[in-house]
Coordinates of C-alpha atoms and ligand atoms in Angstrom, one line a residue:
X8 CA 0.0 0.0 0.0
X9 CA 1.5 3.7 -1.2
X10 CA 1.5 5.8 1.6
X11 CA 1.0 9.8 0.8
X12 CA 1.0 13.1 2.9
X13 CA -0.8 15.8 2.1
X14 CA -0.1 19.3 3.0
X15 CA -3.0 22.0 2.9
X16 CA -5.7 18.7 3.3
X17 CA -8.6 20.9 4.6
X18 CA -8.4 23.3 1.6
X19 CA -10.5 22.1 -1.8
X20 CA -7.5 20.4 -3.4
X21 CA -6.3 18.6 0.0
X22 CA -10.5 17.1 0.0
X23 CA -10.3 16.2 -3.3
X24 CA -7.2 14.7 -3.9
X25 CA -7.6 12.7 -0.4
X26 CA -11.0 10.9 -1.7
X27 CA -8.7 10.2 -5.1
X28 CA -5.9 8.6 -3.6
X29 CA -7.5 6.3 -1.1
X30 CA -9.7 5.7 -4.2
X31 CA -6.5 4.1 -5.9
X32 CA -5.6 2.1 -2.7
X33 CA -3.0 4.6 -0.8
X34 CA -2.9 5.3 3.2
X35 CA -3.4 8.7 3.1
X36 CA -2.1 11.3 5.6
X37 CA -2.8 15.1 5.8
X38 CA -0.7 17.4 7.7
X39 CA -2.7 19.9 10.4
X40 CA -1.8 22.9 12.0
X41 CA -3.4 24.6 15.2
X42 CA -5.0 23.4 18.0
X43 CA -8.5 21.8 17.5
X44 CA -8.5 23.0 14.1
X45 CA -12.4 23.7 13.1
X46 CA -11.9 21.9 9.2
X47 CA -10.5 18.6 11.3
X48 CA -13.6 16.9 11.7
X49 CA -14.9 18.3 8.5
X50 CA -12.0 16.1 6.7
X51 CA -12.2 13.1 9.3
X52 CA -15.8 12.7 8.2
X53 CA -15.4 13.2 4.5
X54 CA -12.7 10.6 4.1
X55 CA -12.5 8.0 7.4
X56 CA -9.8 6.6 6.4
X57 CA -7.8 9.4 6.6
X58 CA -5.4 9.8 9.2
X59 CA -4.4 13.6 10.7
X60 CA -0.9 14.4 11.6
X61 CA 0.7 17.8 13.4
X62 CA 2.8 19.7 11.9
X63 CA 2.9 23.7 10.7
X64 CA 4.8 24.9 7.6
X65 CA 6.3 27.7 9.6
X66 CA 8.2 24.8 11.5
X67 CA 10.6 22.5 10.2
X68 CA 11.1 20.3 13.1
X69 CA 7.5 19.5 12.8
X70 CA 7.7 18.8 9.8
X71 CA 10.6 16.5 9.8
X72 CA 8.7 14.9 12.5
X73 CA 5.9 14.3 10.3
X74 CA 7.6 13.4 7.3
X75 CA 9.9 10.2 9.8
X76 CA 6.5 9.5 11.1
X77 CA 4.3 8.7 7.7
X78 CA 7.6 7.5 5.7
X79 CA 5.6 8.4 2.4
X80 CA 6.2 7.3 -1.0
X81 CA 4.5 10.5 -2.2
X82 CA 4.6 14.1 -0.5
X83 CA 1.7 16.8 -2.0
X84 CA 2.5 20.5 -0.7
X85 CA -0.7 22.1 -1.2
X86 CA -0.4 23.7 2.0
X87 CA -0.5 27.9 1.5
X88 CA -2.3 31.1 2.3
X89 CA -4.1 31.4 -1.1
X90 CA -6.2 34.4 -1.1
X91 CA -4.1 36.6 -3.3
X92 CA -6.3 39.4 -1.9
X93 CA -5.6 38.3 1.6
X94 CA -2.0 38.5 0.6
X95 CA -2.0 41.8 0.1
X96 CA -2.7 42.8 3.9
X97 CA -0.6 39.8 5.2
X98 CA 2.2 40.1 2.8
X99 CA 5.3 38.5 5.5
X100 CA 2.5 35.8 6.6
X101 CA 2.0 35.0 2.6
X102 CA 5.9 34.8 2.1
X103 CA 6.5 32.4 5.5
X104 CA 4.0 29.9 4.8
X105 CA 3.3 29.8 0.7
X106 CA 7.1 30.2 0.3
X107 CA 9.7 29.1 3.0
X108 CA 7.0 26.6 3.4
X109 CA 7.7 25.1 0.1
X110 CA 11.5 25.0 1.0
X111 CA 11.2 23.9 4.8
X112 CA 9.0 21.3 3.4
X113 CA 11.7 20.1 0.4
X114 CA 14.7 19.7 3.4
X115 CA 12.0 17.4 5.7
X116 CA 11.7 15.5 2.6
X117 CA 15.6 15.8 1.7
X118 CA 16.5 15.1 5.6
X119 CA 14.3 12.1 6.0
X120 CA 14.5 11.3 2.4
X121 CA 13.0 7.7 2.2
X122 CA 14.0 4.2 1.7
X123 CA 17.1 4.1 -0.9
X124 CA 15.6 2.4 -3.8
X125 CA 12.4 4.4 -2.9
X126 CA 13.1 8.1 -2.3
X127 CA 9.8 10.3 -1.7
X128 CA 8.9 11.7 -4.7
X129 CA 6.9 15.7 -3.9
X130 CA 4.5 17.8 -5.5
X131 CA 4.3 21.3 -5.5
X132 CA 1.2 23.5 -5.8
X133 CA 3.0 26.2 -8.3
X134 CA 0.1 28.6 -9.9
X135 CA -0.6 30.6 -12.6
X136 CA -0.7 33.6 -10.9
X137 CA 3.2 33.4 -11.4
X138 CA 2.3 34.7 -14.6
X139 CA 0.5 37.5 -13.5
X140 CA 1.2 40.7 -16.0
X141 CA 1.4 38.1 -18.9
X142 CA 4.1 38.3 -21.4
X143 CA 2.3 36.0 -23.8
X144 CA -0.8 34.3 -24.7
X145 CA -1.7 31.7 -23.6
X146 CA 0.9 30.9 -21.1
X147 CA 3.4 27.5 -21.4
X148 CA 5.8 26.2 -18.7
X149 CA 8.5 28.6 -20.7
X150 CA 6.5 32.0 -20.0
X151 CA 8.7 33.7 -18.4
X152 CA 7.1 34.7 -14.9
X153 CA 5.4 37.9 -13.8
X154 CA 4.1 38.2 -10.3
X155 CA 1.6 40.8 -9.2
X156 CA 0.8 39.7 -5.6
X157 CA 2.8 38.5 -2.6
X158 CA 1.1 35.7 -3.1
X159 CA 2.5 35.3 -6.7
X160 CA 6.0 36.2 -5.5
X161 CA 5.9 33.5 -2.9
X162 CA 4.7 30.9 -5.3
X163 CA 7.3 31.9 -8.1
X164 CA 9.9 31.5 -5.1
X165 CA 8.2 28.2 -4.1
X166 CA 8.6 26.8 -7.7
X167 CA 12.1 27.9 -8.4
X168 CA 12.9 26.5 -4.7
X169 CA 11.8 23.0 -6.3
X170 CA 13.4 22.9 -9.5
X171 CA 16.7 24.1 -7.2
X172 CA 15.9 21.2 -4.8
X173 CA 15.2 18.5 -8.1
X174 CA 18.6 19.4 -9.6
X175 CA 21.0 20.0 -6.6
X176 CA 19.5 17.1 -4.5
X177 CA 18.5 15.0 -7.5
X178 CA 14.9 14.8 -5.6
X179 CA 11.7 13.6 -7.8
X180 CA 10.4 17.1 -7.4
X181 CA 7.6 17.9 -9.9
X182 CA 5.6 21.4 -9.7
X183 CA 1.8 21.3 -11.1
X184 CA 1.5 24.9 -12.5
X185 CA -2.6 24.7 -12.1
X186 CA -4.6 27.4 -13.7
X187 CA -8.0 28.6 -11.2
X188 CA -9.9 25.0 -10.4
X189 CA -12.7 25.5 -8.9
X190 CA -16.2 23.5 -7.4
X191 CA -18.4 23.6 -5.1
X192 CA -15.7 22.9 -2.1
X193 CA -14.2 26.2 -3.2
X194 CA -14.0 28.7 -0.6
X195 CA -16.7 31.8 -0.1
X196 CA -14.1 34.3 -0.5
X197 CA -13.1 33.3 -3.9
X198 CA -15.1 35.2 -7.1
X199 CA -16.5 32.1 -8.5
X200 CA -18.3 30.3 -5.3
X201 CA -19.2 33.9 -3.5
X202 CA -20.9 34.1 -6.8
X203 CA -23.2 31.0 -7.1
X204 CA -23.5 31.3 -3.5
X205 CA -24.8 34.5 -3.6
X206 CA -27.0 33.8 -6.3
X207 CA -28.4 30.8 -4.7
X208 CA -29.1 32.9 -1.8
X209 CA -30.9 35.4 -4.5
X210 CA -32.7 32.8 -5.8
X211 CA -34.0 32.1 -2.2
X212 CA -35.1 35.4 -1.2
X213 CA -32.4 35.8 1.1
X214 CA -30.5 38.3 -0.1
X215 CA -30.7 41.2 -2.7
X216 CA -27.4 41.9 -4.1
X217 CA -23.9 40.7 -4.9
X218 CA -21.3 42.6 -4.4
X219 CA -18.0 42.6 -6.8
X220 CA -14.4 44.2 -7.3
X221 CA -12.8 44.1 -11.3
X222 CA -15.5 42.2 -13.5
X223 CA -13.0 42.3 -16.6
X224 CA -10.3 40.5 -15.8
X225 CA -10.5 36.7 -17.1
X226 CA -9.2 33.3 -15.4
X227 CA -9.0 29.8 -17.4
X228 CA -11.3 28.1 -14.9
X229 CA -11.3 24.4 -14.5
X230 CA -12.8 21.9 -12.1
X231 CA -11.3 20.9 -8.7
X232 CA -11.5 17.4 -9.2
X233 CA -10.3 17.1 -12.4
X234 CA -6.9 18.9 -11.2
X235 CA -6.1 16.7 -8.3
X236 CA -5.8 13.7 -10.7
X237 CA -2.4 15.8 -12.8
X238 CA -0.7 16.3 -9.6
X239 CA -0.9 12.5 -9.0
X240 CA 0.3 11.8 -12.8
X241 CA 3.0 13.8 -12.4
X242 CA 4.4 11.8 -9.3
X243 CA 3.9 8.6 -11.2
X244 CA 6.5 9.5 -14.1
X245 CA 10.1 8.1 -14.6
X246 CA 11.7 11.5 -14.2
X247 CA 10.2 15.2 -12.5
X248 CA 9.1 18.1 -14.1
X249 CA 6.8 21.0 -14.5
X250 CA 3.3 21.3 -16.0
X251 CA 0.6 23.8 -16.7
X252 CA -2.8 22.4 -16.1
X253 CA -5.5 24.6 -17.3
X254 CA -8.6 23.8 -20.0
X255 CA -7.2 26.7 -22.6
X256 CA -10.8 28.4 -22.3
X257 CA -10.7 32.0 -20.5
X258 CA -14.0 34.0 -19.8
X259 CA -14.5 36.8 -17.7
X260 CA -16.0 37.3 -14.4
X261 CA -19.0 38.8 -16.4
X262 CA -19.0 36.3 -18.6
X263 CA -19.4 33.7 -15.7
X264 CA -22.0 35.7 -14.0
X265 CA -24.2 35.7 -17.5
X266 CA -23.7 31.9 -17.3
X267 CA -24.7 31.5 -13.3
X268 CA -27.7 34.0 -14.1
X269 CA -28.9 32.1 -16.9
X270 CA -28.6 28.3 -15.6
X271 CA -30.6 30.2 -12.6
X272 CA -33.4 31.4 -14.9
X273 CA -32.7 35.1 -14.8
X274 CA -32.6 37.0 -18.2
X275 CA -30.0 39.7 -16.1
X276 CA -27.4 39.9 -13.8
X277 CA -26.7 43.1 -14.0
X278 CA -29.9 44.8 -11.8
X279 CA -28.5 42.4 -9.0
X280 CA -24.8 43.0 -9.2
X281 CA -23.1 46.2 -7.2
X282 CA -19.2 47.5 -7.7
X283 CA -17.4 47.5 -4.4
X284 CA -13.5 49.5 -4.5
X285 CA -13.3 47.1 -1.4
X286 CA -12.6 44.3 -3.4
X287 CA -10.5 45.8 -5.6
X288 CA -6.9 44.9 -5.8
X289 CA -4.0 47.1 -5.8
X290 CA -2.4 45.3 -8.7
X291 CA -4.6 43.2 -11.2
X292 CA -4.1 40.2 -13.0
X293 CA -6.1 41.2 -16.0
X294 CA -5.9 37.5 -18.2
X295 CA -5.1 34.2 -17.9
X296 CA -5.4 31.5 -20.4
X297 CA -3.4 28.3 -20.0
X298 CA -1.6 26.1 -22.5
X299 CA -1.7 22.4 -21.4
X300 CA -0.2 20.6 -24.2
X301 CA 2.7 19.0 -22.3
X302 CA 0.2 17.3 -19.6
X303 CA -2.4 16.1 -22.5
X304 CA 0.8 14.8 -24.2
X305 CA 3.0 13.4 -21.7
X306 CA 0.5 13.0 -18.8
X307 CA -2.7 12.3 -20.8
X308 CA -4.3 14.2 -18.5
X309 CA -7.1 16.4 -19.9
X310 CA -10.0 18.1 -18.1
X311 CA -13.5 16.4 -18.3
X312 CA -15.8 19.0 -17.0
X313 CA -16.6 21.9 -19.6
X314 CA -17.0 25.6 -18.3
X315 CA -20.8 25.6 -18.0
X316 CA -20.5 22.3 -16.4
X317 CA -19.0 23.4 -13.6
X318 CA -20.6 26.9 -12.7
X319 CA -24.1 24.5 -13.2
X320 CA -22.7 21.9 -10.8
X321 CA -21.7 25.1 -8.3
X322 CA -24.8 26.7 -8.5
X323 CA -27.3 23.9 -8.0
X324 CA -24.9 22.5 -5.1
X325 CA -25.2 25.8 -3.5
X326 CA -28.9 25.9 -4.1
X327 CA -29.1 22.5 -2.3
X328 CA -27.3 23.8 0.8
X329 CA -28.9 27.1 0.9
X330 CA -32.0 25.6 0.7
X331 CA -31.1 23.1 3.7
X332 CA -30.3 25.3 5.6
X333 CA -33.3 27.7 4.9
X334 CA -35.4 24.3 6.1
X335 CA -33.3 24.0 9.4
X336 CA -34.5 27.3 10.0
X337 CA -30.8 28.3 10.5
X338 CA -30.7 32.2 11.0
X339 CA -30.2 34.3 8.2
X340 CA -26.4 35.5 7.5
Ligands
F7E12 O1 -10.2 36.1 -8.1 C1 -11.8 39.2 -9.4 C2 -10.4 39.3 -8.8 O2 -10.0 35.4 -5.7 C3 -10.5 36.0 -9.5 C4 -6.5 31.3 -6.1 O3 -6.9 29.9 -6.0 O4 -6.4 31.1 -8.5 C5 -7.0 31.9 -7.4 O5 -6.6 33.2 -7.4 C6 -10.7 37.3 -10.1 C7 -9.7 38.4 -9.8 O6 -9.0 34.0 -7.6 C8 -14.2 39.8 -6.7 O7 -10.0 40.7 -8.9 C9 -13.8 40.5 -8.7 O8 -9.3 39.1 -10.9 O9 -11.4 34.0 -7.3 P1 -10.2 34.8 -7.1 P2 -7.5 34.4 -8.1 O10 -7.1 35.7 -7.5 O11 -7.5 34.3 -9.6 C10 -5.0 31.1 -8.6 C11 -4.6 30.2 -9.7 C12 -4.4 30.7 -7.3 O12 -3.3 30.1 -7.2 C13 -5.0 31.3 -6.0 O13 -4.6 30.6 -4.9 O14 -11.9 37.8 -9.7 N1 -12.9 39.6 -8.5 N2 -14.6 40.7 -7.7 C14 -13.1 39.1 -7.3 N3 -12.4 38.2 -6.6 C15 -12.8 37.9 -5.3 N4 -12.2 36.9 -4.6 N5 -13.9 38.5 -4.8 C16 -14.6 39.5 -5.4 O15 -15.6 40.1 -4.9

């Protein structure tokens, strides 16, 4: 049985990609921080078999601890603070935990290293937003890099960390540069859910208005689910390396909420949509569009759920809940 630890396991990639592993047989481990951590039981109960270890990527001895204690075959950093907005106001925070965790995370793996005809192989959660002011459309594993957040700078240090690590240590370090995945695990504060979450609650009665930052800029959005299964291709290949994982489609925050509005039975979004400067950002990423050729060719990995799909599969999922809860009589927020 392959044994894997998970960084970042109660954030949407952590959920899914737990629930795919055990699905293909693996003991799966996920590393968590804090005392009595709310998500904890959240995780347990999704996936039982899952076991919880300590350990904090602002810590290395933790995490050597963790690392000597699971002995994995396969190490998944998806641990970060990933709310590029949120990086903005906690720009030292973003750097210690999305990037020196990345590297205190590579010398647990280095310094416990694994059995000698077995070494851990390790994924890193690299993003597009490393592109960020885009040099060239649409973006390949050679664009050269352009951050515009402290959250892109950490994750551009992050990935050159482990391509340093994969050719001075000779570790099986592979980064996953994913394009925005999204579904209905995605967090509130992120455009796509606060928006079919918000227009569930419209739907409902239970609440008037959404209220957005930049409607024009435009992400190559894919599905959660699908993503979690490139990260694990990667880890399964003879030698590391780097691959964008995107669908190659790009469509704008309007263009999504035309799509939620529609699949909701609303002829216009725009009487129910307000601009807020609060969610603004002080730099912009205005376009991203992913090339994936290297992952359909050498991973075979393409995505399965199409655009509309997934803002559908969003939408009614947060219809369900809202409704539930409307049932439960829980208050209103
Ligand atoms: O913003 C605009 C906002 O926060 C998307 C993370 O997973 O993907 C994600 O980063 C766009 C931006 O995601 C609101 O200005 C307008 O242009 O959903 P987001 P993100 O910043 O693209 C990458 C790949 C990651 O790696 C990150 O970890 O939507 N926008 N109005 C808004 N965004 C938010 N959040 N809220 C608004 O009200």
């Amino acid at each position: 049985m392959k044994r894997a630890l998970i960084t970042g396991i109660t954030g949407q990639d952590g959920r899914h990609l737990a629930q795919f592993l055990a699905g293909k047989g693996y003991q799966v481990f996920g590393l968590i921080h804090g005392q009595a951590n709310p998500k904890a039981q959240l995780v347990a109960e999704e996936s039982p078999a899952l076991d919880l270890v300590e350990g904090d990527l602002r810590d290395l001895p933790s995490l050597i601890a963790a690392v000597e204690q699971v002995q994995p075959d396969e190490v998944y950093n998806l641990g970060a603070i990933s709310f590029v907005q949120l990086s903005f106001k906690q720009a030292e925070l973003t750097a210690e935990i999305t990037g020196l965790g990345v590297l205190r995370m590579l010398e647990a793996v280095r310094i416990v290293g694994g059995m000698e005809n077995n070494p851990i192989r390790f994924y890193q959660a690299s993003s597009s937003e490393m592109f960020g002011k885009v040099r060239e459309t649409p973006q390949n594993e050679g664009t050269p890099f352009h951050p515009r957040s402290p959250y892109g700078v950490a994750k551009v240090f992050g990935h050159y960390t482990t391509m340093n690590y994969r050719e001075a240590y000779d570790l099986h370090a592979s980064s996953g540069i994913l394009f925005n995945h999204e579904g209905p695990r995605r967090g509130l504060e992120f455009v796509t859910r606060k928006i079919t979450n918000s227009l569930a609650r419209i739907k409902l009665g239970l609440q008037d208005r959404i209220s957005l930052g930049n409607l024009d800029s435009a992400r190559d959005w894919g599905y959660a689910g699908d993503y979690v299964e490139a990260m694990w291709l990667m880890l399964q290949q003879d030698e590391p390396d780097d691959y964008v994982v995107a669908t190659g489609e790009t469509h704008t925050i309007r263009e999504f909420l035309e799509v939620a509005f529609r699949i909701a039975g609303y002829d216009d979004w725009e009487p129910y949509v307000t601009h807020d400067t609060r969610f603004d950002r002080p730099a912009e990423v205005d376009l991203l569009m992913g090339d994936a050729t290297k992952a359909r060719t050498k991973l075979r990995w393409k995505p399965k759920v199409s655009f509309e799909e997934l803002v559908r599969m969003m939408y009614e999922s947060d219809l369900a809940s809202e409704q539930a809860n409307a049932e439960r009589g829980l208050p209103r927020r």
